[in-house]
Structures are given as C-alpha cells and as structure tokens.
Short mmCIF file of C-alpha atoms in Angstrom, two decimals:
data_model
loop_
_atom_site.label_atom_id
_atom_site.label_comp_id
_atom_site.label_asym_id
_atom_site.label_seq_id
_atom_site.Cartn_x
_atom_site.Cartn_y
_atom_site.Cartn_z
CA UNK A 49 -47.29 20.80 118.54
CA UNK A 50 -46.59 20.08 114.97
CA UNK A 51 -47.62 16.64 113.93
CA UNK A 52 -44.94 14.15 112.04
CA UNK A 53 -45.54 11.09 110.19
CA UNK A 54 -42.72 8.80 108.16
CA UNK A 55 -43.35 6.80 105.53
CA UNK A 56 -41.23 3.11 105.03
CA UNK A 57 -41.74 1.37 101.94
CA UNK A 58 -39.99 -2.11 102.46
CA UNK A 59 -39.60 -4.90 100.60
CA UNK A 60 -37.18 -7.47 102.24
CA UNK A 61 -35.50 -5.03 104.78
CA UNK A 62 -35.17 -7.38 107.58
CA UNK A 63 -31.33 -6.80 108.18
CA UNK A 64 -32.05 -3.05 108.26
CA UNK A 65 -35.74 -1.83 108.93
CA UNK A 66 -34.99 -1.66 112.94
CA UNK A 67 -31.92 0.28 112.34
CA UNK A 68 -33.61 2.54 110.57
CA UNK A 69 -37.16 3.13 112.90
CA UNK A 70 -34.47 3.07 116.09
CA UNK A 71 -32.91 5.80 114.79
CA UNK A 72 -35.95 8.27 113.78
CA UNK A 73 -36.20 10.86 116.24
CA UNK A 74 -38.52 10.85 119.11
CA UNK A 75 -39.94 14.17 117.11
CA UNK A 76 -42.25 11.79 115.51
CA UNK A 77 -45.72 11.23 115.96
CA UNK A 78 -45.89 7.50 114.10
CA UNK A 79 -43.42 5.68 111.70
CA UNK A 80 -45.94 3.66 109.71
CA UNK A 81 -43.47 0.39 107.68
CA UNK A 82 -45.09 -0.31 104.55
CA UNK A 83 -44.37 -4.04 103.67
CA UNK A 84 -44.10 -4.35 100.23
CA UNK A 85 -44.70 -8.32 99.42
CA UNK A 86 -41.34 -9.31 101.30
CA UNK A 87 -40.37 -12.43 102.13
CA UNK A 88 -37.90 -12.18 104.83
CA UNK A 89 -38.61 -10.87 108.55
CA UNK A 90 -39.21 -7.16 107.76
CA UNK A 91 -42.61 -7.01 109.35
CA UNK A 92 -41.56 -8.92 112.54
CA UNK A 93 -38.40 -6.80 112.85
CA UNK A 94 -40.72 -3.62 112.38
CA UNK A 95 -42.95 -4.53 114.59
CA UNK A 96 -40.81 -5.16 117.19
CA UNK A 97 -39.49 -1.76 117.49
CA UNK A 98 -42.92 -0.15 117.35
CA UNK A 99 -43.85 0.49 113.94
CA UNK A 100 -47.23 0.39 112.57
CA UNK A 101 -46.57 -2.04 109.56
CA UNK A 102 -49.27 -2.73 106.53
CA UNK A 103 -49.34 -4.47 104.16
CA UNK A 104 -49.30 -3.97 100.53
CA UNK A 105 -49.03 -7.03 98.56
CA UNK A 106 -48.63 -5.07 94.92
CA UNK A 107 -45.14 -4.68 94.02
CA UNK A 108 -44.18 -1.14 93.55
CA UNK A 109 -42.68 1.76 95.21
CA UNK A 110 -45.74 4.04 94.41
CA UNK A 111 -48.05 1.14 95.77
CA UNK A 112 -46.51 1.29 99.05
CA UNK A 113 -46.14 5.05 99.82
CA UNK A 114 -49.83 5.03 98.16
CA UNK A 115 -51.16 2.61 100.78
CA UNK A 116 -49.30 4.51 103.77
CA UNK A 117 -51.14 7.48 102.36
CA UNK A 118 -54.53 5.75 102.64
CA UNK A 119 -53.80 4.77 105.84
CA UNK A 120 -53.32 7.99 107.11
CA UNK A 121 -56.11 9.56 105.82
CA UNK A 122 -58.37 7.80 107.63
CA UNK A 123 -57.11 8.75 110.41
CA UNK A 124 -59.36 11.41 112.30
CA UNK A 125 -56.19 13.68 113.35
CA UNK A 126 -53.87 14.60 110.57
CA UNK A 127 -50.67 15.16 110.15
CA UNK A 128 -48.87 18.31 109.81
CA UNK A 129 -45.88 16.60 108.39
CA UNK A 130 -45.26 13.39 106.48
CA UNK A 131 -41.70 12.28 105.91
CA UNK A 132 -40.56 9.67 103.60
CA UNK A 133 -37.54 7.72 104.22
CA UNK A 134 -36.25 4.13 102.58
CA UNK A 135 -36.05 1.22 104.66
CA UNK A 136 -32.30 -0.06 103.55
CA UNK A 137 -30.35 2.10 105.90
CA UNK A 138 -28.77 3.96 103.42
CA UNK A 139 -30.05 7.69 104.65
CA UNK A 140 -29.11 8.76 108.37
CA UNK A 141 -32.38 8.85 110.11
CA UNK A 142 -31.33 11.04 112.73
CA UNK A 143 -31.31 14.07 109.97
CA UNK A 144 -34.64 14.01 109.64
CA UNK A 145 -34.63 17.02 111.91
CA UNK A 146 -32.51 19.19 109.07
CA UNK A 147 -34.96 17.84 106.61
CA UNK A 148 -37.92 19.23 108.28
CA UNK A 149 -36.49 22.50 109.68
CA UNK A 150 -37.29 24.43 106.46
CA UNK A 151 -40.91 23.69 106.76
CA UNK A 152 -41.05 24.43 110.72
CA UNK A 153 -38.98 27.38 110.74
CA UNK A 154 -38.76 29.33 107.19
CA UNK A 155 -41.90 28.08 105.88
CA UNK A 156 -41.72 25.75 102.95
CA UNK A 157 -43.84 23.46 101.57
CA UNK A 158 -41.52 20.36 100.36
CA UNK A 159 -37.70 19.41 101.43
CA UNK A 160 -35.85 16.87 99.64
CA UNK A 161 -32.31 15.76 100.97
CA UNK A 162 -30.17 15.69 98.52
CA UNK A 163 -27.24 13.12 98.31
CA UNK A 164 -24.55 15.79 97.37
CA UNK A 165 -21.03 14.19 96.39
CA UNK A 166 -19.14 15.78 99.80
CA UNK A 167 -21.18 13.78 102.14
CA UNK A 168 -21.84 10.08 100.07
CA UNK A 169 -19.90 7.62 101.02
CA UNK A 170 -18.11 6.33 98.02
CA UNK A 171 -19.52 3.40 96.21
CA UNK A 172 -23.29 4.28 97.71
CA UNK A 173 -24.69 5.78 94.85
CA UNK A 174 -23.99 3.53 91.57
CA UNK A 175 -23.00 5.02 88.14
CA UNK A 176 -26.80 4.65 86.86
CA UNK A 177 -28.01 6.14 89.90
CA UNK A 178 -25.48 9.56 89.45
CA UNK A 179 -26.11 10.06 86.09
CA UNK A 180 -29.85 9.52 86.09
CA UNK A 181 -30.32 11.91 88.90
CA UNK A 182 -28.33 14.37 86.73
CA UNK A 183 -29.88 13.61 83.65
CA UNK A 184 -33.53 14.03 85.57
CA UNK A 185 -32.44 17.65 87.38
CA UNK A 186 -31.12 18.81 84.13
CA UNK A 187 -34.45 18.15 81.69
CA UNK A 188 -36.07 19.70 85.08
CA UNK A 189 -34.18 22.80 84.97
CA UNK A 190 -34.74 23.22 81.58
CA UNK A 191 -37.80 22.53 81.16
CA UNK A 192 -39.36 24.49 83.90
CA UNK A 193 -36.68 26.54 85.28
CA UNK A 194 -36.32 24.23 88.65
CA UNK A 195 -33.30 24.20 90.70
CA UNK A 196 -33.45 20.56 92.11
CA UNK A 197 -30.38 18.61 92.45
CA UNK A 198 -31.42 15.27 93.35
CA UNK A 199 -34.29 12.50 93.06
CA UNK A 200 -33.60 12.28 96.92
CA UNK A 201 -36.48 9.54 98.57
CA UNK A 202 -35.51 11.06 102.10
CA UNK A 203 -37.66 13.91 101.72
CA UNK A 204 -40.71 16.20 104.10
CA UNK A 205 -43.42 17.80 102.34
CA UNK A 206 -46.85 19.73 104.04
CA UNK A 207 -49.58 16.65 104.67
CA UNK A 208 -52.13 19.35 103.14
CA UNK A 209 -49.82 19.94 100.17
CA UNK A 210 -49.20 16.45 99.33
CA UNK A 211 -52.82 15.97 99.11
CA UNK A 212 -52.76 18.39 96.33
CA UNK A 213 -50.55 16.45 94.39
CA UNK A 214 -52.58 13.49 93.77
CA UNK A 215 -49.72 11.08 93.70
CA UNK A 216 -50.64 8.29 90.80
CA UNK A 217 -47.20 6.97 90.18
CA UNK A 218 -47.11 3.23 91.23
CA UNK A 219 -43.72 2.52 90.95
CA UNK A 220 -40.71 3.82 90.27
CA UNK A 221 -41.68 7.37 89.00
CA UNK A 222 -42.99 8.34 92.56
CA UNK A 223 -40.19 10.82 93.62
CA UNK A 224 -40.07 12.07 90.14
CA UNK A 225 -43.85 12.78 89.90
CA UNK A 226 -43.89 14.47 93.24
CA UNK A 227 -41.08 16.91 92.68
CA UNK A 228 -43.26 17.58 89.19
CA UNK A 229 -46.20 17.97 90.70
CA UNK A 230 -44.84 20.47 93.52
CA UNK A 231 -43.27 22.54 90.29
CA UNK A 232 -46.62 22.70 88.45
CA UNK A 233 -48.69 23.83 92.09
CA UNK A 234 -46.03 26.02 92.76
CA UNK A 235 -45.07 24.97 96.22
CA UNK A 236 -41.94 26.67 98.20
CA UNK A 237 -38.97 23.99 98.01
CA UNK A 238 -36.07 23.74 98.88
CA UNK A 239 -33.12 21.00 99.19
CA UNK A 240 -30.74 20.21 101.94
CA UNK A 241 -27.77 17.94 102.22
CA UNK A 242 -27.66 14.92 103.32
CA UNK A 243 -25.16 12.31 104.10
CA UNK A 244 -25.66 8.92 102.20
CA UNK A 245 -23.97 5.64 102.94
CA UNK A 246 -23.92 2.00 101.44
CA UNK A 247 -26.81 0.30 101.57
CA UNK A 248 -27.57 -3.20 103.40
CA UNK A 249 -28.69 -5.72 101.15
CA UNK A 250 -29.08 -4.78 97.30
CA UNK A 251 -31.05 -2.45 95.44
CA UNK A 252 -33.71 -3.35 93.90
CA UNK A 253 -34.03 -1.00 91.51
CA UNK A 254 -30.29 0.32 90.67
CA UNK A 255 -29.03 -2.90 91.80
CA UNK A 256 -30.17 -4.53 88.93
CA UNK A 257 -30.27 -3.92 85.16
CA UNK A 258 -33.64 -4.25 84.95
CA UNK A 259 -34.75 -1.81 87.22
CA UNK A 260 -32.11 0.78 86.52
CA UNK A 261 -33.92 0.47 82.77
CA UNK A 262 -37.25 0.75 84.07
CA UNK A 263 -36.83 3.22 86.68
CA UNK A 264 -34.81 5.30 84.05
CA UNK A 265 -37.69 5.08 81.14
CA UNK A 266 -40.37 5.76 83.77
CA UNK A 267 -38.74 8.88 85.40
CA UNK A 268 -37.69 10.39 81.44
CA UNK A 269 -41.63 9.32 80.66
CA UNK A 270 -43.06 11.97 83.91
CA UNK A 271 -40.49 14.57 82.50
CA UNK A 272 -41.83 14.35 79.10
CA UNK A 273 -45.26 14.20 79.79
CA UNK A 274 -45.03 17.32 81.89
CA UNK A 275 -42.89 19.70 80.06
CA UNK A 276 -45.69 19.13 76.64
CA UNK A 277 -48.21 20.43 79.19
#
C-alpha cells in the first residue's frame, strides 16, 4: 500500500489548520503541522485533530517544510509520497487525491496543482501573486523549455525524488527551487487543476508589501541562478 505523508507549514493558522487536516483524506498515512513561530492556537488546534505538530522556531517557509523533512527521515519506514499543502484553507484538501493520481497511476515523479483562472475564486489570488506566477513560468519556459503554469504550494512529488533535490531554500524561494531542481534532474511532471478559494486570515507573504518584494526578488534570484548554469 503506497505510503502518504503531508506537509503543513503554519504560522498563526489557528482559525484554519483543523479545517484543513479534517479535510485530508483518510488516504494518508500522517499529516505532520509544522508550527512556524506562531503565536495564536495553531498547535493546540492541530493537535486536536490528530496531527503530529513540530516545531520550528526560525521564520521561513523553507525552514518549516525543511524541518518536516528531517522529521521524516528519521523515521525507519518511508514514505512513498509526501504532499505539501498550506495551512490557510485556501486549497481544497479533499483534491489531494487528483494531485497524487499522476504519480499512482501514470507514473510521474512531481504534481503541482495549479490555480488555473476557471476554478479561483475571484479575489483569492492578488494582482502580485498572478503576475509573479506568470512572470516565474515564463523565464521558466524560456529558459529551459518547461511547461509549468503555476508556483502552486499544493503539490505531490516521489519521497525518493525529493531527496534528490536537496531542498536549501529557507524561505520564500522553496516552491520555486523545487520545480528548478525537478527541471535540472529531469523528473516526469506534470500539473493539474485545482480549485483555489480566499484565504482565512492574511497572507503573509502577498498580503503584505514586504513580502510580495521579497518573495518576488528571491523567486527571480533561483531563476537566474539556474538558467547561467
């Protein structure tokens, strides 16, 4: 039986982290909440729907899917599958199924789900967000022929695969890095869509100016860096 783990980065979720675990399917092995220095009830409300929660007191996207990765890999049974998913209630849990169909059943390596414009609920995604996932796909396509379409976080990749990527990227250049990465080792991916809806609570990262800025230099910097290699 193939072997799922999800991945919750959280930093002040408490109004939507047991939304989000609830509706995970029963498919999954362990949803493992990555607290990310909040300072709300995220870890109580995660707990008390059965996560595993750790803690990572380091600010930074990166730093929390990094320390769920250490986590697991300690762990004397490995996963088949890990899953990433944020912990604002913005994705629709319950797809996590489509997301990881294309590895179970036509054999690829890496599946983001990709926020197309049919299925977002208006006002989800802001203006930053759009055009810096366009801007990012574009210098991606051009530079190295890809066909992505999104910077997606809800995404499945191979536990064996990711562990060939050697994720580095301690904040906001994760997703960018590992869509890099999977171009540069060659792994079959794919995209599927995905509905996306409003958020609860606000971004902290395109919610603000500041971290639309730095998540927008940081993402251009991974492109850059790749495409001179």
């Amino acid at each position: 039986m193939t072997k799922i783990k999800v991945i919750i980065p959280a930093f002040n979720e408490a109004d939507s982290i047991a939304e989000v675990i609830k509706e995970i399917p029963d498919s999954v092995d362990e949803i493992i909440v990555v607290n990310n220095n909040s300072t709300d009830e995220t870890v109580q409300n995660a707990e008390a729907v059965g996560a595993t929660v750790l803690t990572e007191n380091r600010k930074g996207y990166g730093y929390a899917c990094l320390k769920g990765m250490d986590y697991i890999a300690e762990q004397s049974n490995p996963p088949d599958i890990i899953v990433f998913i944020d912990g604002d209630y913005s994705d629709y849990p319950e797809e996590l199924t489509k997301i990881v169909s294309p590895i179970l059943n036509d054999g690829y390596d890496f599946v983001i789900g990709s926020r197309v414009k049919r299925l977002r609920e208006e006002g989800s995604m802001t203006p930053q967000q759009i055009f810096g996932n366009w801007l990012a796909t574009f210098l991606m396509k051009l530079f190295f022929r890809a066909t992505f379409t999104d910077l997606g976080p809800f995404r499945a990749i191979k536990y064996d695969k990711l562990l060939t990527l050697e994720m580095e990227d301690k904040t906001y250049g994760w997703t960018v890095e590992m869509q890099l990465k999977a171009l540069k080792k060659k792994l079959a991916y794919t995209e599927v869509p995905v509905r996306y809806k409003k958020r609860i609570g606000i971004s902290k990262v395109s919610g603000t100016v500041k971290g639309s800025i730095f998540a927008g230099i940081k993402i251009l910097g991974w492109i850059f860096k790749y495409s001179l290699k």
